[in-house]
Amino acid sequence: MHRRSFLAFIALLPAARPLAALATGAAPDRFTFRSIDGGPLDLRTFRGGPVLVVNTASRCGFTSQFEGLQALWEQYRARGLTVVGVPSASFRQELSSAAEVKDFCEVNFSVDFPMTDLVAVTGPEAHPFYVWAAAQGVAPAWNFHKILLDSQGLIAADFPAPVTPEDPQLRAAIEATLLGT
């Protein structure tokens, strides 16, 4: 890792926590993204209900999954599920700006679930949430990797890109986390 990349990574870590603490604990206790609309998107906002965090890309063969993610959001949000889209160019298939991504998602898929600004999900520039998940053995290998957090913010399950939002196993995992709230 280059010194500059390492220093940029260290700057993203929570200041009051030792490096070893990054791999433990619940996600909502420490991770904030920048919202696609501007301002913070703090995972603590969603504490108490399950959260499905999905790294997305507008120019991917799995982009049609936005439709299914929106349907999940509409079906389960009254019961406490939050879907969070995390646009990322880590796999070189995302538009160049958050404004373009937001417009694309709204126009083509009527997306209204929370979305973050563009972030890296792999490599030395990865957002701290993804560093935390990787330390637990959960790392996206491609766009539309789904990480399901339980009501306590712990990883309940994860699903690779080919698993669609309609998949019975994904829905069963969501139902199980909803029962645990």
Short mmCIF file of C-alpha atoms in Angstrom, two decimals, residues 4 20 61 70 142 152:
data_model
loop_
_atom_site.label_atom_id
_atom_site.label_comp_id
_atom_site.label_asym_id
_atom_site.label_seq_id
_atom_site.Cartn_x
_atom_site.Cartn_y
_atom_site.Cartn_z
CA ARG A 4 -0.50 8.36 0.74
CA ALA A 20 -8.46 -3.45 16.35
CA GLY A 61 -25.40 -6.29 -16.03
CA GLN A 70 -37.12 -0.68 -4.68
CA TRP A 142 -18.81 -7.40 -7.79
CA GLN A 152 -28.29 -4.72 16.26
#
